[in-house]
Amino acid sequence: MSVKIQNIKGTKDILPKDSQLWLETESIIHNFMSLHGYKLIRTPIFEKTELFNRTIGEDTDIVTKEMYTWTDLDGTSLTLRPELTASVVRSFVQHNLQSKSPLHRLYYIDSSFRRERPQKGRQRQFTQYGIEAIGSAHPEQDAEVILIAYRIYQMLGIKDLEVHINSIGSQQSRETYISSLSKYLAPYKNELSEISQTRLDVNPLRILDSKSEKDKKILEGAPQISDFLTKEDLVTFNSIQSFLNNLGIPFITDNNLVRGLDYYNGMTFEITTKSIGAQSALCGGGRYDKLVEYLGGKPTPAVGFAAGFERLMLILNEHLDETKDVIDIYIISTDEKSTNSSLIIADKIRNTHGIKVVCETLRRSMKSQLREANKLNAQFVIIIGEEEISSGEVIIKNMQDSSQISAPIDNIENYFGVNYEYK
Ligand code: AMP
């Protein structure tokens, strides 16, 4: 009995009609990273659960309810990665990369997994690309990271971009701020959303991320992190802003852009667009000077971002003009002998010129094969039949202007180089 099996909710097949745009966009990202001196890093899609529990935070939605976690046969708890920073830093520490160079510019483009409620721009398996610049504590490194994130969108023609930046300062400023924030929120405890009530005791900073309207209202009068930054924090933050101004990157400072984990510090940023509706966050990043140390490495400053690839594809797809897929040559053959010849000819032309050649493998009528060649937007058609085999000559038909020439089968590849303008 046959069974039709569907894909899992929140996952997507990338069908041939979309895969070309995927490949092109991926390739643009790879090139762009390389232009800035960033090198690709690939890590396994699953890790010990402990890695994510420790780095993402035990009280986050990701860790409490969104991870795909299972117990392996030897009893180890394993998890499909919900993001890549933890894995990249784990790998950086494990392979002792810091001993090889004072600065590592790394980038990735890979799948992540979160058991979220699927909707437009939100999937359970999705692709993230991002960078981790590990080694420099200076503001020019922060500016470089924001520049890369921003310019990719700009280069791809994404409109209505907003860059939000903030500084959460040093650990010392953050601690004073947290105690002031807790003091301010304490009298409102019972009015806060359920999750914020728990966070008030565990991690009050994360309340600033709250989506609840009630919480947002209460937060309107809350103390602002900017009032707690030390002189040194402010000098660094001003310096990042001045680099961005000089680079011509518009930005908005946003006091509520805060990352609640201990190893984050200094600059945080997010890039949004109004082009994709509710899930407007394209990318998020910031400085995490304590993470390398937290995962067992020597204290090493770091800054990076993570961006959603599917959200980018959503926008690109919406603005895409119907692009025509084109092949260079379609070879029509009418019997077994000519099919044999068509395979050889196609192989020769592809190897000589690196152009797209497609042969008939369905043994259709001549008329259907011509229709297929038209459908594939073939620039040229070569017809091989019994007669052509015996005369040793074939017809090359130019589908643009309907002109045709005859060419010897034995050295037909020469007709698609110097002698014959095929494009
Ligand atoms: P985050 O690690 O949550 O800051 O995510 C970084 C970026 O990944 C976001 O700005 C989104 O563009 C993208 N992203 C996060 N979660 C999802 C998801 N479930 N589906 C698609 N994209 C996502």
Short mmCIF file of C-alpha atoms in Angstrom, two decimals, residues 86-396:
data_model
loop_
_atom_site.label_atom_id
_atom_site.label_comp_id
_atom_site.label_asym_id
_atom_site.label_seq_id
_atom_site.Cartn_x
_atom_site.Cartn_y
_atom_site.Cartn_z
CA ALA A 86 27.50 29.05 20.57
CA SER A 87 28.73 26.38 18.15
CA VAL A 88 31.23 28.72 16.46
CA VAL A 89 32.69 29.81 19.78
CA ARG A 90 32.76 26.20 21.03
CA SER A 91 34.73 25.28 17.91
CA PHE A 92 37.00 28.35 18.25
CA VAL A 93 37.91 27.33 21.80
CA GLN A 94 38.16 23.60 21.08
CA HIS A 95 40.62 24.10 18.19
CA ASN A 96 42.53 26.74 20.11
CA LEU A 97 42.22 29.19 17.20
CA GLN A 98 43.24 32.09 19.43
CA SER A 99 46.78 30.75 19.54
CA LYS A 100 46.99 30.96 15.72
CA SER A 101 46.09 34.59 15.15
CA PRO A 102 45.06 37.59 17.28
CA LEU A 103 41.94 38.15 15.18
CA HIS A 104 39.58 35.69 13.51
CA ARG A 105 36.99 36.90 11.05
CA LEU A 106 34.54 34.00 10.70
CA TYR A 107 31.23 33.67 8.90
CA TYR A 108 28.63 30.96 8.47
CA ILE A 109 25.52 30.17 6.46
CA ASP A 110 23.68 27.14 7.79
CA SER A 111 20.42 25.69 9.14
CA SER A 112 19.05 26.39 12.63
CA PHE A 113 16.12 24.69 14.35
CA ARG A 114 13.55 26.14 16.74
CA ARG A 115 10.15 24.71 17.60
CA GLU A 116 8.34 28.02 17.12
CA ARG A 117 4.77 28.60 15.93
CA PRO A 118 5.21 28.73 12.15
CA GLN A 119 4.04 31.82 10.27
CA LYS A 120 5.27 33.99 7.40
CA GLY A 121 8.99 34.55 8.03
CA ARG A 122 9.05 32.13 10.96
CA GLN A 123 9.95 28.49 10.43
CA ARG A 124 11.09 25.56 12.52
CA GLN A 125 14.02 24.86 10.26
CA PHE A 126 15.51 28.07 8.91
CA THR A 127 18.83 29.29 7.59
CA GLN A 128 21.00 31.82 9.32
CA TYR A 129 24.03 33.60 7.98
CA GLY A 130 26.22 35.66 10.21
CA ILE A 131 29.68 36.65 11.30
CA GLU A 132 31.74 36.38 14.45
CA ALA A 133 34.76 38.71 14.62
CA ILE A 134 36.79 37.28 17.49
CA GLY A 135 39.79 39.14 18.90
CA SER A 136 39.26 42.90 18.74
CA ALA A 137 37.71 45.00 21.51
CA HIS A 138 37.86 48.21 19.48
CA PRO A 139 34.88 50.19 18.17
CA GLU A 140 36.07 49.94 14.54
CA GLN A 141 35.37 46.19 14.78
CA ASP A 142 31.80 46.91 15.92
CA ALA A 143 31.42 49.32 13.00
CA GLU A 144 32.76 46.74 10.52
CA VAL A 145 30.21 44.16 11.72
CA ILE A 146 27.28 46.58 11.34
CA LEU A 147 28.63 47.74 7.97
CA ILE A 148 28.67 44.17 6.60
CA ALA A 149 25.18 43.37 7.88
CA TYR A 150 23.78 46.59 6.41
CA ARG A 151 25.56 46.64 3.07
CA ILE A 152 24.38 43.12 2.16
CA TYR A 153 20.76 44.31 2.36
CA GLN A 154 21.55 47.50 0.56
CA MET A 155 23.37 45.67 -2.20
CA LEU A 156 20.39 43.35 -2.64
CA GLY A 157 18.11 46.38 -2.97
CA ILE A 158 16.14 45.88 0.29
CA LYS A 159 14.15 49.03 1.08
CA ASP A 160 12.89 50.58 4.33
CA LEU A 161 15.88 49.41 6.35
CA GLU A 162 16.30 50.60 9.91
CA VAL A 163 19.45 50.06 11.92
CA HIS A 164 18.82 50.27 15.68
CA ILE A 165 21.81 50.45 17.95
CA ASN A 166 22.38 50.65 21.67
CA SER A 167 25.08 50.11 24.26
CA ILE A 168 24.54 48.04 27.36
CA GLY A 169 27.94 49.09 28.66
CA SER A 170 30.39 47.22 30.78
CA GLN A 171 29.44 44.61 33.34
CA GLN A 172 29.75 47.20 36.08
CA SER A 173 27.32 49.68 34.44
CA ARG A 174 24.92 46.87 33.71
CA GLU A 175 24.87 45.70 37.30
CA THR A 176 24.03 49.17 38.62
CA TYR A 177 21.39 49.52 35.94
CA ILE A 178 19.82 46.14 36.74
CA SER A 179 19.44 46.99 40.40
CA SER A 180 17.86 50.34 39.54
CA LEU A 181 15.51 48.66 37.02
CA SER A 182 14.48 46.02 39.58
CA LYS A 183 13.79 48.71 42.15
CA TYR A 184 11.60 50.58 39.64
CA LEU A 185 9.68 47.44 38.58
CA ALA A 186 9.18 45.92 42.05
CA PRO A 187 6.02 47.91 42.91
CA TYR A 188 4.47 46.88 39.52
CA LYS A 189 5.25 43.18 40.02
CA ASN A 190 1.61 42.01 40.09
CA GLU A 191 0.71 44.07 37.02
CA LEU A 192 3.49 42.63 34.87
CA SER A 193 2.87 39.74 32.45
CA GLU A 194 3.42 36.29 33.92
CA ILE A 195 6.76 35.76 32.15
CA SER A 196 8.05 39.20 33.20
CA GLN A 197 7.12 38.44 36.82
CA THR A 198 9.45 35.44 36.77
CA ARG A 199 12.12 37.43 34.94
CA LEU A 200 11.99 40.13 37.57
CA ASP A 201 13.63 37.69 39.96
CA VAL A 202 15.86 35.85 37.49
CA ASN A 203 16.89 38.32 34.79
CA PRO A 204 15.15 41.74 34.87
CA LEU A 205 17.01 42.99 31.77
CA ARG A 206 15.02 40.61 29.61
CA ILE A 207 11.78 42.36 30.61
CA LEU A 208 12.86 45.15 28.25
CA ASP A 209 12.34 42.72 25.34
CA SER A 210 8.76 42.01 26.44
CA LYS A 211 6.12 41.98 23.70
CA SER A 212 3.27 42.54 26.22
CA GLU A 213 1.55 45.92 25.81
CA LYS A 214 0.98 46.10 29.57
CA ASP A 215 4.69 45.63 30.24
CA LYS A 216 5.61 48.15 27.56
CA LYS A 217 3.38 50.76 29.24
CA ILE A 218 5.03 50.13 32.63
CA LEU A 219 8.47 50.33 31.02
CA GLU A 220 7.78 53.82 29.66
CA GLY A 221 8.81 55.33 32.99
CA ALA A 222 11.68 52.92 33.66
CA PRO A 223 15.28 54.08 34.08
CA GLN A 224 17.29 53.98 30.86
CA ILE A 225 20.56 52.09 30.42
CA SER A 226 22.08 55.15 28.71
CA ASP A 227 22.03 57.00 32.05
CA PHE A 228 24.17 54.32 33.64
CA LEU A 229 26.99 54.05 31.12
CA THR A 230 30.47 54.89 32.38
CA LYS A 231 32.59 57.54 30.69
CA GLU A 232 34.58 54.83 28.97
CA ASP A 233 31.39 53.07 27.73
CA LEU A 234 30.19 56.37 26.30
CA VAL A 235 33.48 57.10 24.54
CA THR A 236 33.35 53.67 22.83
CA PHE A 237 29.68 54.02 21.89
CA ASN A 238 30.23 57.53 20.50
CA SER A 239 33.15 56.27 18.53
CA ILE A 240 31.02 53.48 16.93
CA GLN A 241 28.39 56.08 16.03
CA SER A 242 30.94 58.36 14.49
CA PHE A 243 32.39 55.50 12.38
CA LEU A 244 28.86 54.72 11.17
CA ASN A 245 28.19 58.37 10.34
CA ASN A 246 31.42 58.58 8.38
CA LEU A 247 30.52 55.40 6.50
CA GLY A 248 27.11 56.84 5.63
CA ILE A 249 25.10 54.25 7.55
CA PRO A 250 21.93 55.77 9.01
CA PHE A 251 20.97 54.48 12.47
CA ILE A 252 18.58 55.08 15.33
CA THR A 253 19.70 54.73 18.95
CA ASP A 254 17.24 52.57 20.85
CA ASN A 255 17.57 52.31 24.63
CA ASN A 256 15.43 49.20 24.87
CA LEU A 257 17.63 47.10 22.63
CA VAL A 258 19.14 44.96 25.34
CA ARG A 259 20.51 41.44 25.45
CA GLY A 260 19.88 39.84 28.77
CA LEU A 261 22.75 37.39 29.05
CA ASP A 262 25.77 37.84 31.24
CA TYR A 263 28.36 37.49 28.52
CA TYR A 264 26.92 40.30 26.40
CA ASN A 265 28.26 43.81 26.83
CA GLY A 266 28.77 47.02 24.91
CA MET A 267 27.11 47.53 21.53
CA THR A 268 23.91 45.74 20.49
CA PHE A 269 22.16 46.25 17.17
CA GLU A 270 19.27 45.07 15.07
CA ILE A 271 18.27 45.68 11.45
CA THR A 272 14.58 45.71 10.60
CA THR A 273 12.46 46.38 7.53
CA LYS A 274 8.80 47.14 7.09
CA SER A 275 8.77 45.08 3.89
CA ILE A 276 7.89 41.71 5.47
CA GLY A 277 5.09 42.42 7.92
CA ALA A 278 5.10 41.13 11.49
CA GLN A 279 8.46 39.35 11.48
CA SER A 280 10.35 42.56 10.74
CA ALA A 281 13.70 41.61 12.33
CA LEU A 282 16.20 40.81 9.61
CA CYS A 283 19.25 40.52 11.77
CA GLY A 284 20.49 40.98 15.31
CA GLY A 285 23.93 41.26 16.79
CA GLY A 286 26.29 42.77 19.29
CA ARG A 287 29.36 42.39 21.39
CA TYR A 288 29.92 39.36 23.63
CA ASP A 289 33.33 39.82 25.19
CA LYS A 290 32.81 37.21 27.89
CA LEU A 291 31.56 34.26 25.80
CA VAL A 292 34.93 32.78 24.78
CA GLU A 293 36.01 32.75 28.42
CA TYR A 294 32.62 31.40 29.48
CA LEU A 295 33.17 28.42 27.18
CA GLY A 296 36.62 27.69 28.55
CA GLY A 297 38.86 29.83 26.31
CA LYS A 298 41.23 32.65 27.24
CA PRO A 299 39.42 35.99 27.69
CA THR A 300 38.89 37.19 24.09
CA PRO A 301 36.62 40.03 22.95
CA ALA A 302 34.14 39.27 20.18
CA VAL A 303 31.34 40.85 18.18
CA GLY A 304 28.98 39.47 15.55
CA PHE A 305 25.51 39.22 14.06
CA ALA A 306 23.03 36.56 12.96
CA ALA A 307 20.63 37.14 10.09
CA GLY A 308 17.64 35.17 8.81
CA PHE A 309 18.12 33.96 5.23
CA GLU A 310 14.45 33.06 4.58
CA ARG A 311 13.28 36.55 5.55
CA LEU A 312 15.68 37.94 3.00
CA MET A 313 14.36 35.50 0.39
CA LEU A 314 10.78 36.56 1.16
CA ILE A 315 11.58 40.14 0.21
CA LEU A 316 13.70 39.23 -2.79
CA ASN A 317 10.95 36.94 -4.11
CA GLU A 318 8.35 39.68 -3.80
CA HIS A 319 10.45 42.09 -5.82
CA LEU A 320 11.68 39.65 -8.36
CA ASP A 321 10.84 40.29 -11.99
CA GLU A 322 9.99 37.07 -13.72
CA THR A 323 13.50 36.00 -14.74
CA LYS A 324 13.74 33.74 -17.74
CA ASP A 325 15.72 30.56 -17.29
CA VAL A 326 17.70 29.98 -20.46
CA ILE A 327 19.64 27.02 -21.80
CA ASP A 328 22.17 27.30 -24.61
CA ILE A 329 21.49 24.23 -26.72
CA TYR A 330 18.77 21.58 -26.94
CA ILE A 331 19.66 18.48 -28.96
CA ILE A 332 16.77 16.78 -30.69
CA SER A 333 17.29 13.14 -31.63
CA THR A 334 14.91 10.82 -33.42
CA ASP A 335 16.15 7.25 -32.87
CA GLU A 336 18.57 5.24 -30.76
CA LYS A 337 21.57 5.76 -33.01
CA SER A 338 21.10 9.52 -33.15
CA THR A 339 20.49 9.60 -29.39
CA ASN A 340 23.88 7.98 -28.92
CA SER A 341 25.37 10.72 -31.10
CA SER A 342 23.50 13.45 -29.23
CA LEU A 343 24.94 12.30 -25.87
CA ILE A 344 28.48 12.41 -27.30
CA ILE A 345 28.01 15.81 -28.94
CA ALA A 346 26.47 17.31 -25.80
CA ASP A 347 29.32 15.98 -23.67
CA LYS A 348 31.92 17.46 -26.06
CA ILE A 349 30.29 20.91 -26.24
CA ARG A 350 29.84 21.15 -22.47
CA ASN A 351 33.44 20.13 -21.84
CA THR A 352 34.84 22.48 -24.47
CA HIS A 353 32.80 25.61 -23.72
CA GLY A 354 31.13 25.09 -20.33
CA ILE A 355 27.71 25.96 -21.74
CA LYS A 356 24.32 24.45 -20.92
CA VAL A 357 23.36 21.61 -23.24
CA VAL A 358 20.29 19.40 -22.74
CA CYS A 359 19.55 16.14 -24.63
CA GLU A 360 16.26 14.37 -25.19
CA THR A 361 15.78 11.33 -22.93
CA LEU A 362 12.03 10.79 -23.25
CA ARG A 363 12.08 9.60 -26.89
CA ARG A 364 9.33 12.06 -27.82
CA SER A 365 8.21 13.03 -31.29
CA MET A 366 10.19 15.70 -33.13
CA LYS A 367 7.30 18.17 -32.63
CA SER A 368 7.21 17.60 -28.84
CA GLN A 369 10.96 17.95 -28.62
CA LEU A 370 10.80 21.29 -30.42
CA ARG A 371 8.08 22.40 -28.01
CA GLU A 372 10.32 21.37 -25.09
CA ALA A 373 13.26 23.32 -26.53
CA ASN A 374 11.03 26.41 -26.69
CA LYS A 375 9.82 25.88 -23.14
CA LEU A 376 13.40 25.74 -21.90
CA ASN A 377 14.23 28.90 -23.88
CA ALA A 378 16.95 27.12 -25.81
CA GLN A 379 19.09 29.57 -27.78
CA PHE A 380 20.04 26.88 -30.31
CA VAL A 381 18.60 23.55 -31.38
CA ILE A 382 20.60 20.78 -33.03
CA ILE A 383 18.61 18.15 -34.89
CA ILE A 384 20.07 14.66 -35.36
CA GLY A 385 18.23 11.87 -37.21
CA GLU A 386 18.99 8.89 -39.41
CA GLU A 387 19.77 11.16 -42.37
CA GLU A 388 22.21 13.34 -40.38
CA ILE A 389 24.04 10.28 -39.10
CA SER A 390 24.56 8.94 -42.60
CA SER A 391 25.59 12.32 -44.09
CA GLY A 392 27.75 13.25 -41.07
CA GLU A 393 26.24 16.77 -41.07
CA VAL A 394 23.69 18.29 -38.65
CA ILE A 395 21.57 21.43 -38.66
CA ILE A 396 22.13 24.05 -35.97
#
